[in-house]
Amino acid sequence: MENASKALLIAGEVLIGIIVLSIFAYTFQRVFTLVETYQERSEHQKVVEFNTQYTKYATGTNKYIYSENIVTLTEQVLNWNKATVIDDEKIELNILDERGGTIYSTQKQNIYKFNRATFLDDYKLRGDPTHANEKEYKFSCQVEINSTSGRVDKITIQIQGLRDE
């Protein structure tokens, strides 16, 4: 009888130990899931913030961007591409004329070098009275998101004609 009561006590202690271990395992799993969720949200927020710097220039119907916006956007892309060492994270930027010919492309840097002053001279009226008949161009801007990373990976800007007065 004495042995049976000791056996019951041991079985009870083992059962309590299993319950305590189960509670610890469940708590650890919940904390780990919470940390993972926080990290995913944080990473998603970083991607959204990254994309917003570029998607704010995207145009829809009856909305255009102008030469100053293009200079700013191009310099942002060039700075990003210079700063990142991962080729898959670099952004492809193409500026096209009305017929789809390349004015500038990050893919062809040695052929077409982007120059802020030249671009503004060519595509924006700078208040020079000798160029009174020239007008500023308006551009459309398409931003493409990489389906895998969720980041902006391609921007295409195209002349849409002269700016309306």
PDB file of C-alpha atoms in Angstrom:
ATOM      1  CA  MET A   1       0.000   0.000   0.000  1.00  0.00           C
ATOM      2  CA  GLU A   2       2.839   2.272   0.851  1.00  0.00           C
ATOM      3  CA  ASN A   3       4.375   1.645  -2.555  1.00  0.00           C
ATOM      4  CA  ALA A   4       1.075   2.356  -4.290  1.00  0.00           C
ATOM      5  CA  SER A   5       0.721   5.749  -2.574  1.00  0.00           C
ATOM      6  CA  LYS A   6       4.320   6.640  -3.494  1.00  0.00           C
ATOM      7  CA  ALA A   7       3.601   5.602  -7.090  1.00  0.00           C
ATOM      8  CA  LEU A   8       0.515   7.858  -7.144  1.00  0.00           C
ATOM      9  CA  LEU A   9       2.538  10.780  -5.763  1.00  0.00           C
ATOM     10  CA  ILE A  10       5.243  10.261  -8.398  1.00  0.00           C
ATOM     11  CA  ALA A  11       2.617  10.030 -11.154  1.00  0.00           C
ATOM     12  CA  GLY A  12       1.020  13.245  -9.885  1.00  0.00           C
ATOM     13  CA  GLU A  13       4.364  15.051  -9.840  1.00  0.00           C
ATOM     14  CA  VAL A  14       5.106  13.878 -13.399  1.00  0.00           C
ATOM     15  CA  LEU A  15       1.661  15.051 -14.513  1.00  0.00           C
ATOM     16  CA  ILE A  16       2.172  18.469 -12.893  1.00  0.00           C
ATOM     17  CA  GLY A  17       5.635  18.691 -14.532  1.00  0.00           C
ATOM     18  CA  ILE A  18       4.130  17.909 -17.945  1.00  0.00           C
ATOM     19  CA  ILE A  19       1.450  20.574 -17.440  1.00  0.00           C
ATOM     20  CA  VAL A  20       4.047  23.185 -16.402  1.00  0.00           C
ATOM     21  CA  LEU A  21       6.254  22.333 -19.397  1.00  0.00           C
ATOM     22  CA  SER A  22       3.224  22.546 -21.712  1.00  0.00           C
ATOM     23  CA  ILE A  23       2.374  25.989 -20.350  1.00  0.00           C
ATOM     24  CA  PHE A  24       5.973  27.150 -20.898  1.00  0.00           C
ATOM     25  CA  ALA A  25       6.009  25.736 -24.449  1.00  0.00           C
ATOM     26  CA  TYR A  26       2.660  27.380 -25.285  1.00  0.00           C
ATOM     27  CA  THR A  27       3.791  30.734 -23.845  1.00  0.00           C
ATOM     28  CA  PHE A  28       7.106  30.582 -25.724  1.00  0.00           C
ATOM     29  CA  GLN A  29       5.304  29.771 -28.984  1.00  0.00           C
ATOM     30  CA  ARG A  30       2.868  32.698 -28.504  1.00  0.00           C
ATOM     31  CA  VAL A  31       5.706  35.139 -27.717  1.00  0.00           C
ATOM     32  CA  PHE A  32       7.679  33.924 -30.759  1.00  0.00           C
ATOM     33  CA  THR A  33       4.592  34.384 -32.997  1.00  0.00           C
ATOM     34  CA  LEU A  34       4.086  37.879 -31.594  1.00  0.00           C
ATOM     35  CA  VAL A  35       7.714  38.813 -32.324  1.00  0.00           C
ATOM     36  CA  GLU A  36       7.427  37.386 -35.871  1.00  0.00           C
ATOM     37  CA  THR A  37       4.251  39.401 -36.486  1.00  0.00           C
ATOM     38  CA  TYR A  38       5.916  42.571 -35.224  1.00  0.00           C
ATOM     39  CA  GLN A  39       8.928  41.985 -37.497  1.00  0.00           C
ATOM     40  CA  GLU A  40       6.674  41.330 -40.511  1.00  0.00           C
ATOM     41  CA  ARG A  41       4.723  44.528 -39.842  1.00  0.00           C
ATOM     42  CA  SER A  42       7.948  46.466 -39.417  1.00  0.00           C
ATOM     43  CA  GLU A  43       9.352  45.090 -42.688  1.00  0.00           C
ATOM     44  CA  HIS A  44       6.070  45.817 -44.486  1.00  0.00           C
ATOM     45  CA  GLN A  45       6.115  49.388 -43.145  1.00  0.00           C
ATOM     46  CA  LYS A  46       9.672  49.861 -44.457  1.00  0.00           C
ATOM     47  CA  VAL A  47       8.610  48.649 -47.915  1.00  0.00           C
ATOM     48  CA  VAL A  48       5.595  50.988 -47.907  1.00  0.00           C
ATOM     49  CA  GLU A  49       7.773  53.951 -46.891  1.00  0.00           C
ATOM     50  CA  PHE A  50      10.327  53.050 -49.566  1.00  0.00           C
ATOM     51  CA  ASN A  51       7.656  52.741 -52.278  1.00  0.00           C
ATOM     52  CA  THR A  52       5.908  55.981 -51.283  1.00  0.00           C
ATOM     53  CA  GLN A  53       8.970  58.040 -52.279  1.00  0.00           C
ATOM     54  CA  TYR A  54       8.442  56.828 -55.843  1.00  0.00           C
ATOM     55  CA  THR A  55       4.720  56.044 -56.161  1.00  0.00           C
ATOM     56  CA  LYS A  56       3.795  59.631 -55.295  1.00  0.00           C
ATOM     57  CA  TYR A  57       4.967  60.542 -58.808  1.00  0.00           C
ATOM     58  CA  ALA A  58       2.788  57.930 -60.528  1.00  0.00           C
ATOM     59  CA  THR A  59       0.221  59.503 -62.807  1.00  0.00           C
ATOM     60  CA  GLY A  60      -3.252  58.414 -63.777  1.00  0.00           C
ATOM     61  CA  THR A  61      -5.675  59.895 -66.234  1.00  0.00           C
ATOM     62  CA  ASN A  62      -5.473  63.670 -66.560  1.00  0.00           C
ATOM     63  CA  LYS A  63      -2.591  63.879 -64.096  1.00  0.00           C
ATOM     64  CA  TYR A  64       0.921  64.738 -65.154  1.00  0.00           C
ATOM     65  CA  ILE A  65       4.312  65.493 -63.686  1.00  0.00           C
ATOM     66  CA  TYR A  66       6.706  68.123 -64.943  1.00  0.00           C
ATOM     67  CA  SER A  67      10.427  68.547 -65.423  1.00  0.00           C
ATOM     68  CA  GLU A  68      11.249  69.529 -61.814  1.00  0.00           C
ATOM     69  CA  ASN A  69       9.516  66.360 -60.567  1.00  0.00           C
ATOM     70  CA  ILE A  70      11.453  64.258 -63.045  1.00  0.00           C
ATOM     71  CA  VAL A  71      14.777  65.749 -61.972  1.00  0.00           C
ATOM     72  CA  THR A  72      13.960  65.054 -58.310  1.00  0.00           C
ATOM     73  CA  LEU A  73      12.731  61.528 -59.039  1.00  0.00           C
ATOM     74  CA  THR A  74      15.744  60.717 -61.233  1.00  0.00           C
ATOM     75  CA  GLU A  75      18.186  61.937 -58.595  1.00  0.00           C
ATOM     76  CA  GLN A  76      16.378  59.859 -55.931  1.00  0.00           C
ATOM     77  CA  VAL A  77      16.636  56.745 -58.107  1.00  0.00           C
ATOM     78  CA  LEU A  78      20.299  57.377 -58.947  1.00  0.00           C
ATOM     79  CA  ASN A  79      21.135  57.902 -55.254  1.00  0.00           C
ATOM     80  CA  TRP A  80      19.283  54.709 -54.292  1.00  0.00           C
ATOM     81  CA  ASN A  81      20.970  52.690 -57.037  1.00  0.00           C
ATOM     82  CA  LYS A  82      24.360  54.001 -55.969  1.00  0.00           C
ATOM     83  CA  ALA A  83      23.690  53.207 -52.281  1.00  0.00           C
ATOM     84  CA  THR A  84      22.372  49.663 -52.693  1.00  0.00           C
ATOM     85  CA  VAL A  85      24.737  46.812 -53.444  1.00  0.00           C
ATOM     86  CA  ILE A  86      22.013  44.275 -54.227  1.00  0.00           C
ATOM     87  CA  ASP A  87      21.308  44.320 -57.961  1.00  0.00           C
ATOM     88  CA  ASP A  88      17.750  43.002 -57.504  1.00  0.00           C
ATOM     89  CA  GLU A  89      16.914  46.065 -55.385  1.00  0.00           C
ATOM     90  CA  LYS A  90      18.131  48.600 -57.962  1.00  0.00           C
ATOM     91  CA  ILE A  91      15.431  50.566 -59.735  1.00  0.00           C
ATOM     92  CA  GLU A  92      15.255  50.742 -63.519  1.00  0.00           C
ATOM     93  CA  LEU A  93      14.311  54.244 -64.701  1.00  0.00           C
ATOM     94  CA  ASN A  94      13.475  55.079 -68.311  1.00  0.00           C
ATOM     95  CA  ILE A  95      12.563  58.519 -69.646  1.00  0.00           C
ATOM     96  CA  LEU A  96      10.972  58.272 -73.084  1.00  0.00           C
ATOM     97  CA  ASP A  97      10.037  60.802 -75.751  1.00  0.00           C
ATOM     98  CA  GLU A  98       6.535  60.970 -77.273  1.00  0.00           C
ATOM     99  CA  ARG A  99       7.287  58.111 -79.698  1.00  0.00           C
ATOM    100  CA  GLY A 100       8.861  55.850 -77.080  1.00  0.00           C
ATOM    101  CA  GLY A 101      12.494  56.616 -77.894  1.00  0.00           C
ATOM    102  CA  THR A 102      14.895  56.711 -74.971  1.00  0.00           C
ATOM    103  CA  ILE A 103      15.885  60.120 -73.623  1.00  0.00           C
ATOM    104  CA  TYR A 104      17.541  58.625 -70.545  1.00  0.00           C
ATOM    105  CA  SER A 105      17.815  55.176 -69.009  1.00  0.00           C
ATOM    106  CA  THR A 106      19.572  53.836 -65.932  1.00  0.00           C
ATOM    107  CA  GLN A 107      20.190  50.682 -67.982  1.00  0.00           C
ATOM    108  CA  LYS A 108      22.254  52.656 -70.523  1.00  0.00           C
ATOM    109  CA  GLN A 109      24.197  55.009 -68.259  1.00  0.00           C
ATOM    110  CA  ASN A 110      27.327  55.102 -70.414  1.00  0.00           C
ATOM    111  CA  ILE A 111      25.295  56.155 -73.460  1.00  0.00           C
ATOM    112  CA  TYR A 112      22.854  58.577 -71.857  1.00  0.00           C
ATOM    113  CA  LYS A 113      24.170  60.536 -68.874  1.00  0.00           C
ATOM    114  CA  PHE A 114      21.520  62.411 -66.903  1.00  0.00           C
ATOM    115  CA  ASN A 115      22.321  66.084 -66.519  1.00  0.00           C
ATOM    116  CA  ARG A 116      19.928  68.187 -64.432  1.00  0.00           C
ATOM    117  CA  ALA A 117      20.631  71.530 -66.145  1.00  0.00           C
ATOM    118  CA  THR A 118      20.475  70.111 -69.668  1.00  0.00           C
ATOM    119  CA  PHE A 119      17.235  68.267 -68.930  1.00  0.00           C
ATOM    120  CA  LEU A 120      15.599  71.391 -67.513  1.00  0.00           C
ATOM    121  CA  ASP A 121      16.845  73.457 -70.479  1.00  0.00           C
ATOM    122  CA  ASP A 122      15.435  70.950 -72.949  1.00  0.00           C
ATOM    123  CA  TYR A 123      12.067  70.233 -71.324  1.00  0.00           C
ATOM    124  CA  LYS A 124      11.112  73.339 -69.327  1.00  0.00           C
ATOM    125  CA  LEU A 125      10.619  76.964 -70.264  1.00  0.00           C
ATOM    126  CA  ARG A 126      13.070  78.823 -68.046  1.00  0.00           C
ATOM    127  CA  GLY A 127      11.665  82.316 -68.455  1.00  0.00           C
ATOM    128  CA  ASP A 128      14.119  83.247 -71.201  1.00  0.00           C
ATOM    129  CA  PRO A 129      12.427  85.905 -73.393  1.00  0.00           C
ATOM    130  CA  THR A 130      14.294  84.680 -76.486  1.00  0.00           C
ATOM    131  CA  HIS A 131      12.435  81.358 -76.148  1.00  0.00           C
ATOM    132  CA  ALA A 132       8.959  82.892 -75.832  1.00  0.00           C
ATOM    133  CA  ASN A 133       7.377  80.298 -78.136  1.00  0.00           C
ATOM    134  CA  GLU A 134       8.674  77.325 -76.145  1.00  0.00           C
ATOM    135  CA  LYS A 135       6.490  75.671 -73.550  1.00  0.00           C
ATOM    136  CA  GLU A 136       7.125  73.180 -70.802  1.00  0.00           C
ATOM    137  CA  TYR A 137       6.463  69.495 -71.448  1.00  0.00           C
ATOM    138  CA  LYS A 138       4.140  67.326 -69.395  1.00  0.00           C
ATOM    139  CA  PHE A 139       4.995  63.709 -68.602  1.00  0.00           C
ATOM    140  CA  SER A 140       3.226  60.551 -67.501  1.00  0.00           C
ATOM    141  CA  CYS A 141       4.845  58.291 -64.936  1.00  0.00           C
ATOM    142  CA  GLN A 142       4.274  54.562 -64.427  1.00  0.00           C
ATOM    143  CA  VAL A 143       5.678  52.818 -61.376  1.00  0.00           C
ATOM    144  CA  GLU A 144       5.968  49.026 -61.338  1.00  0.00           C
ATOM    145  CA  ILE A 145       6.220  46.965 -58.160  1.00  0.00           C
ATOM    146  CA  ASN A 146       8.199  43.719 -58.003  1.00  0.00           C
ATOM    147  CA  SER A 147       5.718  40.947 -57.176  1.00  0.00           C
ATOM    148  CA  THR A 148       8.271  39.048 -55.086  1.00  0.00           C
ATOM    149  CA  SER A 149       9.800  41.798 -52.945  1.00  0.00           C
ATOM    150  CA  GLY A 150       6.881  44.252 -53.044  1.00  0.00           C
ATOM    151  CA  ARG A 151       9.354  47.071 -53.791  1.00  0.00           C
ATOM    152  CA  VAL A 152       9.376  49.509 -56.694  1.00  0.00           C
ATOM    153  CA  ASP A 153      11.624  48.062 -59.382  1.00  0.00           C
ATOM    154  CA  LYS A 154      10.815  50.002 -62.569  1.00  0.00           C
ATOM    155  CA  ILE A 155       9.730  53.551 -63.367  1.00  0.00           C
ATOM    156  CA  THR A 156       8.810  54.667 -66.876  1.00  0.00           C
ATOM    157  CA  ILE A 157       8.352  58.356 -67.655  1.00  0.00           C
ATOM    158  CA  GLN A 158       7.088  59.482 -71.063  1.00  0.00           C
ATOM    159  CA  ILE A 159       6.433  62.850 -72.673  1.00  0.00           C
ATOM    160  CA  GLN A 160       2.712  63.401 -73.170  1.00  0.00           C
ATOM    161  CA  GLY A 161       2.938  66.710 -75.016  1.00  0.00           C
ATOM    162  CA  LEU A 162       3.126  70.346 -74.021  1.00  0.00           C
ATOM    163  CA  ARG A 163       1.873  71.609 -70.681  1.00  0.00           C
ATOM    164  CA  ASP A 164      -1.595  73.140 -70.876  1.00  0.00           C
ATOM    165  CA  GLU A 165      -1.813  76.775 -69.922  1.00  0.00           C
TER     166      GLU A 165
END
